[in-house]
Tab-separated table of N, CA, C and O in Angstrom:
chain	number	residue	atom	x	y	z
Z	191	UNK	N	0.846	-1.172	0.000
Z	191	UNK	CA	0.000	0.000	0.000
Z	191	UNK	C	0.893	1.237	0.000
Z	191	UNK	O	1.837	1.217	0.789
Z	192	UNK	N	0.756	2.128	-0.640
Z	192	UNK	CA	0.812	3.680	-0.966
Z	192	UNK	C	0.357	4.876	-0.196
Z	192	UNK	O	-0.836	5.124	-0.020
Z	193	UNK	N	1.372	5.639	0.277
Z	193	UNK	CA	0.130	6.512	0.906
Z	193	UNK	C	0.290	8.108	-0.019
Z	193	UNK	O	1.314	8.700	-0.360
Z	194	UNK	N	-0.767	8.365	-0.171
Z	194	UNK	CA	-1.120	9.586	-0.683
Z	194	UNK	C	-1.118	10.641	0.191
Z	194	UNK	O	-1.951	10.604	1.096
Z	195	UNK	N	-0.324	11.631	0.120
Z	195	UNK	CA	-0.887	12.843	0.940
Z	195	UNK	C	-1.424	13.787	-0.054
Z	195	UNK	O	-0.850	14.059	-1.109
Z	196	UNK	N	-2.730	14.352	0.389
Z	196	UNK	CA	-3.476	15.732	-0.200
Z	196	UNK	C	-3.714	16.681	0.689
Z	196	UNK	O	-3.924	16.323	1.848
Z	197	UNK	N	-3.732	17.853	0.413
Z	197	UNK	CA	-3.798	19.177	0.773
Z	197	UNK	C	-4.277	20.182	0.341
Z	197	UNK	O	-3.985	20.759	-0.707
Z	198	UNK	N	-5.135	20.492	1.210
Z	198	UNK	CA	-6.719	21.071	0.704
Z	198	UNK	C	-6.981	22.188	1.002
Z	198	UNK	O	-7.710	22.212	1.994
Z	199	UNK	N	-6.653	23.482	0.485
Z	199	UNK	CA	-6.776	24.733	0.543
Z	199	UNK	C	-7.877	25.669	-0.365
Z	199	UNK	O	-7.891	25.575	-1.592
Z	200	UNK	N	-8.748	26.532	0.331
Z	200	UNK	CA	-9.724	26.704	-0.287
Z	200	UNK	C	-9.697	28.170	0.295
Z	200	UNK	O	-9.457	28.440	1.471
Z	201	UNK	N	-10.020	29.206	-0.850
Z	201	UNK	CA	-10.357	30.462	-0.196
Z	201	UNK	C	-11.706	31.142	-0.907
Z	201	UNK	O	-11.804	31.243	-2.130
Z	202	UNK	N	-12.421	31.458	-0.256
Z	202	UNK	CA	-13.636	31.365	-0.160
Z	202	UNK	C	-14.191	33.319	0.243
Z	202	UNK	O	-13.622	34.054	1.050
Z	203	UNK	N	-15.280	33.641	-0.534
Z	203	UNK	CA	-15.955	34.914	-0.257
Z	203	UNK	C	-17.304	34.089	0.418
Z	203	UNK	O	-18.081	33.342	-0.178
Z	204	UNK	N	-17.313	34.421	1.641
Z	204	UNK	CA	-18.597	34.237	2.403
Z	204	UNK	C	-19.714	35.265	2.917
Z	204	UNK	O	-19.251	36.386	3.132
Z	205	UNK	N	-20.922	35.140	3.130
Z	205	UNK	CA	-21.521	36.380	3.700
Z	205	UNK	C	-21.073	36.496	5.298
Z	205	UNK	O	-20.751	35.580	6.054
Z	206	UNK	N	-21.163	38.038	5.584
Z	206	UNK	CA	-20.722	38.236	6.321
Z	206	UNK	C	-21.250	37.814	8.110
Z	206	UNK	O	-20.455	38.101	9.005
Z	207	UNK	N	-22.102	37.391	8.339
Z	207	UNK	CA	-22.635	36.541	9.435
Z	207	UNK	C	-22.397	35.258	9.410
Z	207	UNK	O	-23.132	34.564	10.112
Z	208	UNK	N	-21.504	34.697	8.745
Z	208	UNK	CA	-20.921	33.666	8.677
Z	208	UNK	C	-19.912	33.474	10.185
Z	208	UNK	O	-18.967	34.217	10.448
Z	209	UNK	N	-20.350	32.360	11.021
Z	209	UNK	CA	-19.262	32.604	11.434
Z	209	UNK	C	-18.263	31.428	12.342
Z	209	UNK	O	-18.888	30.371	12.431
Z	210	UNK	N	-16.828	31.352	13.056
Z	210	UNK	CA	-16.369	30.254	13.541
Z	210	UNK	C	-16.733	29.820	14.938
Z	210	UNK	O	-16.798	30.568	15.913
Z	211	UNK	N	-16.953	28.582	14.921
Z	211	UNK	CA	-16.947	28.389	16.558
Z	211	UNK	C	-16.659	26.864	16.622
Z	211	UNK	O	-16.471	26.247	15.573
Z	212	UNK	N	-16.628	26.375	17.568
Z	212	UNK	CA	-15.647	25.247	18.062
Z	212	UNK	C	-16.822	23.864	18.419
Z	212	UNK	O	-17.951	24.008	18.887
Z	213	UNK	N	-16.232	22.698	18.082
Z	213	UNK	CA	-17.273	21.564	18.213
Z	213	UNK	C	-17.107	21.324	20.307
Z	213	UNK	O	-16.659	22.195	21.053
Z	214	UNK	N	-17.402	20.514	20.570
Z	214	UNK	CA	-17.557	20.296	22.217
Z	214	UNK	C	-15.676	19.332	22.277
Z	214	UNK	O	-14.981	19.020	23.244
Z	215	UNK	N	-15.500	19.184	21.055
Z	215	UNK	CA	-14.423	18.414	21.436
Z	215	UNK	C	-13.498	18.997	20.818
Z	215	UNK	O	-12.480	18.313	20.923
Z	216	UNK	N	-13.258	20.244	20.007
Z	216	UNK	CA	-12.629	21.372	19.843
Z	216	UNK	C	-12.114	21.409	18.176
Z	216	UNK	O	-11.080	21.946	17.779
Z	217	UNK	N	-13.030	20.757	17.414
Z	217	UNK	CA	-13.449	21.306	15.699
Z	217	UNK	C	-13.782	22.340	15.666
Z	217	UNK	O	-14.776	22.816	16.215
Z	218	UNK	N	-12.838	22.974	14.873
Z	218	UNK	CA	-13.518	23.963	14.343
Z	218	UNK	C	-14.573	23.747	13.381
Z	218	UNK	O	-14.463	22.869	12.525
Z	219	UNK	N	-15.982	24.777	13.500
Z	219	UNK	CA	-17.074	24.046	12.280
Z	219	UNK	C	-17.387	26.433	11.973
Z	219	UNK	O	-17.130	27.505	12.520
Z	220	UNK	N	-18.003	25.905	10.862
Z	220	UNK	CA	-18.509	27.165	10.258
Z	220	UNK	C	-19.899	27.457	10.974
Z	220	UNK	O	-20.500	26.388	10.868
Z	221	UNK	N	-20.543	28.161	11.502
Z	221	UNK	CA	-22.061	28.911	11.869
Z	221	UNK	C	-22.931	29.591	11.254
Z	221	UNK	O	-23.033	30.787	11.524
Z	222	UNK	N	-23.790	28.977	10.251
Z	222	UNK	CA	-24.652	30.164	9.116
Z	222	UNK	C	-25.615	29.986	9.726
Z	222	UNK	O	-25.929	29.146	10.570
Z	223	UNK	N	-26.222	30.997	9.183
Z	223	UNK	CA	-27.813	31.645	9.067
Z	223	UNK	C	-28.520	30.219	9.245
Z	223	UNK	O	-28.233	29.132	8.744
Z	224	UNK	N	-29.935	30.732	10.466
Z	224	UNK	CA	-30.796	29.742	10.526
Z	224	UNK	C	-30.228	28.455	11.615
Z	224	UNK	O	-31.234	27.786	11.852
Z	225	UNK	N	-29.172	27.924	12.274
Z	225	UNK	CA	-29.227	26.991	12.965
Z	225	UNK	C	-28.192	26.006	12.316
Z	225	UNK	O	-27.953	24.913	12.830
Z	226	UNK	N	-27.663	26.386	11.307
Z	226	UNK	CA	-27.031	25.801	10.281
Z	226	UNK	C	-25.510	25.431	10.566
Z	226	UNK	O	-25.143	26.594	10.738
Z	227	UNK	N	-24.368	24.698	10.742
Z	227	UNK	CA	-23.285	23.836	10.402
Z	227	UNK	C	-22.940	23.474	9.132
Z	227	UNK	O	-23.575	22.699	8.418
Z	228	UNK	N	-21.787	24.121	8.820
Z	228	UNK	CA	-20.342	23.919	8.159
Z	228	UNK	C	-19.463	23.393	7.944
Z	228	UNK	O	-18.495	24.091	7.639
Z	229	UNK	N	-19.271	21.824	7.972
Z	229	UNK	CA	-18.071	21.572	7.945
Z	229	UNK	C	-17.500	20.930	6.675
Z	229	UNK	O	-18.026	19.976	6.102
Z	230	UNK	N	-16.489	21.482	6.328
Z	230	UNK	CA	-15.541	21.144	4.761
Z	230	UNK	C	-14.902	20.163	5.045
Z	230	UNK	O	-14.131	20.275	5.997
Z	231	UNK	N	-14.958	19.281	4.565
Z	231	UNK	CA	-13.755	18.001	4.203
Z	231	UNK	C	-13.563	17.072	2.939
Z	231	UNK	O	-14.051	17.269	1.827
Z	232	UNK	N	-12.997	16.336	3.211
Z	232	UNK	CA	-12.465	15.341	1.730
Z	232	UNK	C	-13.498	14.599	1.769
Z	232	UNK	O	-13.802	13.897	2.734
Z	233	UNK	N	-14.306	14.718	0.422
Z	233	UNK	CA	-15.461	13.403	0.125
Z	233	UNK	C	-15.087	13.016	-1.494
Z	233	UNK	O	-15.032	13.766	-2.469
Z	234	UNK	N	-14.852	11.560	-1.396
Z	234	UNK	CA	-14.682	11.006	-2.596
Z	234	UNK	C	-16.086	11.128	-3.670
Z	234	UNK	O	-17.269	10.916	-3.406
Z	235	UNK	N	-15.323	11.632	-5.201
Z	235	UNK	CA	-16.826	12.378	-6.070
Z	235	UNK	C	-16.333	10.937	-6.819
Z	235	UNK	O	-15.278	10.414	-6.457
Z	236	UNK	N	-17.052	10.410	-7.741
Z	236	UNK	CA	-16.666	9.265	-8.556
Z	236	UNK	C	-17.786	9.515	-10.150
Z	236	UNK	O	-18.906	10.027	-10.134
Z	237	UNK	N	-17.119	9.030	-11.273
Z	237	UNK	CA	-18.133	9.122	-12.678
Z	237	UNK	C	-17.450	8.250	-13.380
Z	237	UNK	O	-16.345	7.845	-13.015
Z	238	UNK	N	-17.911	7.950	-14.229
Z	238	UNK	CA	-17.837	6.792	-15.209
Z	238	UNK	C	-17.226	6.721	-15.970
Z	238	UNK	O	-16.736	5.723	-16.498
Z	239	UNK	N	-17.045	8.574	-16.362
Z	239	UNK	CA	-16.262	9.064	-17.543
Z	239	UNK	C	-15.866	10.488	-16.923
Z	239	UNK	O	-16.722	11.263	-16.497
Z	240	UNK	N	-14.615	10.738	-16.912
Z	240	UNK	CA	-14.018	12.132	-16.606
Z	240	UNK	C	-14.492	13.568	-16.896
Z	240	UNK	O	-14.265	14.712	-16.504
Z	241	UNK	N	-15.132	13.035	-17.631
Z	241	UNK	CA	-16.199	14.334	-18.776
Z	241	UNK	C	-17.474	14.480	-18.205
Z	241	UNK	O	-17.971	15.606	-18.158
Z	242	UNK	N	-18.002	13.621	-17.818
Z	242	UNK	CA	-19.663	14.064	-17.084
Z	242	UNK	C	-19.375	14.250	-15.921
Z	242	UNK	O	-18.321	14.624	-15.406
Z	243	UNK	N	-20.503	13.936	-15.429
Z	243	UNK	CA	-20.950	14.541	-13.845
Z	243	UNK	C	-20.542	14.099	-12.855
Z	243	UNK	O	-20.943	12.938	-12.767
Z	244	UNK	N	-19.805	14.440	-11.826
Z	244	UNK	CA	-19.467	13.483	-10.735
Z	244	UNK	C	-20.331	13.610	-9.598
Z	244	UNK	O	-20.902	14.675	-9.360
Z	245	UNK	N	-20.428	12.859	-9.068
Z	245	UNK	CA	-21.382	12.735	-7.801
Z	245	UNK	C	-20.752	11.624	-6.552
Z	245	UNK	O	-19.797	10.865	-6.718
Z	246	UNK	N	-21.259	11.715	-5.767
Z	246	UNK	CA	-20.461	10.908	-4.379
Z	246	UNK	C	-21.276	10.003	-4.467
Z	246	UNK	O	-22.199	9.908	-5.277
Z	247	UNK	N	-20.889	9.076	-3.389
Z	247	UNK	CA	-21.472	7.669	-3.673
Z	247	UNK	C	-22.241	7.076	-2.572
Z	247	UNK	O	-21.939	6.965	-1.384
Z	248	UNK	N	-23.410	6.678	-3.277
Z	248	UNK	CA	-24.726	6.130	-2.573
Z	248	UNK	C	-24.346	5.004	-1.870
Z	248	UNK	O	-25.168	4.493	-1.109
Z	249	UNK	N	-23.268	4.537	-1.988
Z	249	UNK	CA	-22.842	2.949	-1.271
Z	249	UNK	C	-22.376	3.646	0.131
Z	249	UNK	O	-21.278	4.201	0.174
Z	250	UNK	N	-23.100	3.616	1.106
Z	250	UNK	CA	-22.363	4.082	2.593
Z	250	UNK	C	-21.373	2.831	2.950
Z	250	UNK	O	-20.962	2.926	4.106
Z	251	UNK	N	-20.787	1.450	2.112
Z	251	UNK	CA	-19.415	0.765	2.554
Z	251	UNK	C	-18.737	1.492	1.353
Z	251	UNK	O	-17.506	1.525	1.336
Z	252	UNK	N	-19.197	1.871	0.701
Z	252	UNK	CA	-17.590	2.581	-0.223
Z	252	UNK	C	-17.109	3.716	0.681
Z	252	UNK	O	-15.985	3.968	1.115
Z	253	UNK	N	-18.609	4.497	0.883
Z	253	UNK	CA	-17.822	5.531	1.261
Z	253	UNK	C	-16.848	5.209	2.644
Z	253	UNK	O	-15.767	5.792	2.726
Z	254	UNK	N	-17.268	4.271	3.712
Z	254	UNK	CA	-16.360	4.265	5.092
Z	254	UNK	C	-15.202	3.526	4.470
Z	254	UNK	O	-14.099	3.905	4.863
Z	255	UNK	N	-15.216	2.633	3.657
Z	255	UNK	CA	-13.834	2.366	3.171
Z	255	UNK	C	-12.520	3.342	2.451
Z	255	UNK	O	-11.292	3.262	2.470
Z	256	UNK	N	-13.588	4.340	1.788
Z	256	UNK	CA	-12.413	5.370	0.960
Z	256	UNK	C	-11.837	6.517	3.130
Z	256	UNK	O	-10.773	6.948	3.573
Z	257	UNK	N	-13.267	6.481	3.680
Z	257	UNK	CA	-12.791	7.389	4.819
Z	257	UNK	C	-11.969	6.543	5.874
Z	257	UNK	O	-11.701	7.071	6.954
Z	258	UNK	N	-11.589	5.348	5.624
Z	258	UNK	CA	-11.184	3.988	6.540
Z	258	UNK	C	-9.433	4.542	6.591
Z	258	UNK	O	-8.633	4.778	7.497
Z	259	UNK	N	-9.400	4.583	5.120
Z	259	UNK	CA	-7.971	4.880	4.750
Z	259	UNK	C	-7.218	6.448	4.851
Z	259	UNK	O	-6.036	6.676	4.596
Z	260	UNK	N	-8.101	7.300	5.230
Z	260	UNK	CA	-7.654	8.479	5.384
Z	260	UNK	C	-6.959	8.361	7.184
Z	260	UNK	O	-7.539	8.036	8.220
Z	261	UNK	N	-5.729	8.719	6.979
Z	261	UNK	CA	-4.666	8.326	8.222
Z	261	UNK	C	-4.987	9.751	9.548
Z	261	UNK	O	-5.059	9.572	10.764
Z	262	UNK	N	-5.135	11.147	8.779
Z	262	UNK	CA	-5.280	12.281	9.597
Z	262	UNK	C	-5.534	13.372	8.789
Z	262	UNK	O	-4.839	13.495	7.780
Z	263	UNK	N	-6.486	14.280	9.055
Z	263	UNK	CA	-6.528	14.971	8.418
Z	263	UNK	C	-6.840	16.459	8.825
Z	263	UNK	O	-7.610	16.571	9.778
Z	264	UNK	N	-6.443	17.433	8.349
Z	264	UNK	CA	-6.243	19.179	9.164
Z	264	UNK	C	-6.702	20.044	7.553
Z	264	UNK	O	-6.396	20.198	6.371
Z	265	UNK	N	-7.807	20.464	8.810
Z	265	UNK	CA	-8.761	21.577	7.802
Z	265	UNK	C	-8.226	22.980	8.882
Z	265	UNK	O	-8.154	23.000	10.111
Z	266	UNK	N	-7.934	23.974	7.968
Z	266	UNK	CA	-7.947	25.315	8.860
Z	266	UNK	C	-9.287	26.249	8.400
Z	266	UNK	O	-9.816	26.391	7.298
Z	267	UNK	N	-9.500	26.637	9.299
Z	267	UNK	CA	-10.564	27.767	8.426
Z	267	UNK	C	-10.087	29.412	9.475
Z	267	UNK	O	-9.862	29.519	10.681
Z	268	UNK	N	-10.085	30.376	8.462
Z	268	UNK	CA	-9.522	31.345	8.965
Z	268	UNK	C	-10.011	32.523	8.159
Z	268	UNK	O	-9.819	32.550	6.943
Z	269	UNK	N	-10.862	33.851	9.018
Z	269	UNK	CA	-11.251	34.646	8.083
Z	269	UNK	C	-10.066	35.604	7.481
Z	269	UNK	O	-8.986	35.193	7.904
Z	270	UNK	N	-9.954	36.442	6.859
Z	270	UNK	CA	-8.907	37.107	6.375
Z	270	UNK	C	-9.676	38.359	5.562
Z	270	UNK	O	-10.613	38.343	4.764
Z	271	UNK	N	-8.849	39.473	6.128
Z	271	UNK	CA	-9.372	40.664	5.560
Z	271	UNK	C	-9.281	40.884	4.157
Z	271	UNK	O	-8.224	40.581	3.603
Z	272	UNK	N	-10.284	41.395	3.446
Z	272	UNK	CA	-10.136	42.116	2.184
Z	272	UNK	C	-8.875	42.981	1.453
Z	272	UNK	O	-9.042	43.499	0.349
């Protein structure tokens, strides 16, 4: 087995009541409008052909197997001025 490392950086224009706060066990998660949770991570998209549509996968054992193999993983989220 192989291990892959990926690294996942995303910068993002959000509305401005958007905002950070911390899980009970100390995730950071995003806070929107309405009661709403945020959280970004790696989800395997899969298609048939590279050219159409990708979509994630209805098999909940694919998906804990593709998340089985993920070893650790670090999301930052950080606002940053204009």
């Amino acid at each position: 087995m192989k291990k892959l490392k990926v690294t996942i950086q995303l910068e993002m224009s959000v509305p401005d009541n958007w905002e950070l706060v911390q899980t009970s066990e100390g995730t950071p998660v995003l806070k929107l409008p309405h009661g709403r949770f945020l959280d970004i991570t790696v989800e395997p998209l899969y298609a048939s052909d590279p050219e159409e549509t990708w979509s994630s996968t209805d098999d909940e054992e694919e998906l804990n197997d593709f998340l089985d193999m993920v070893v650790s993983e670090d999301l930052r989220y950080e606002f940053v001025p204009d």
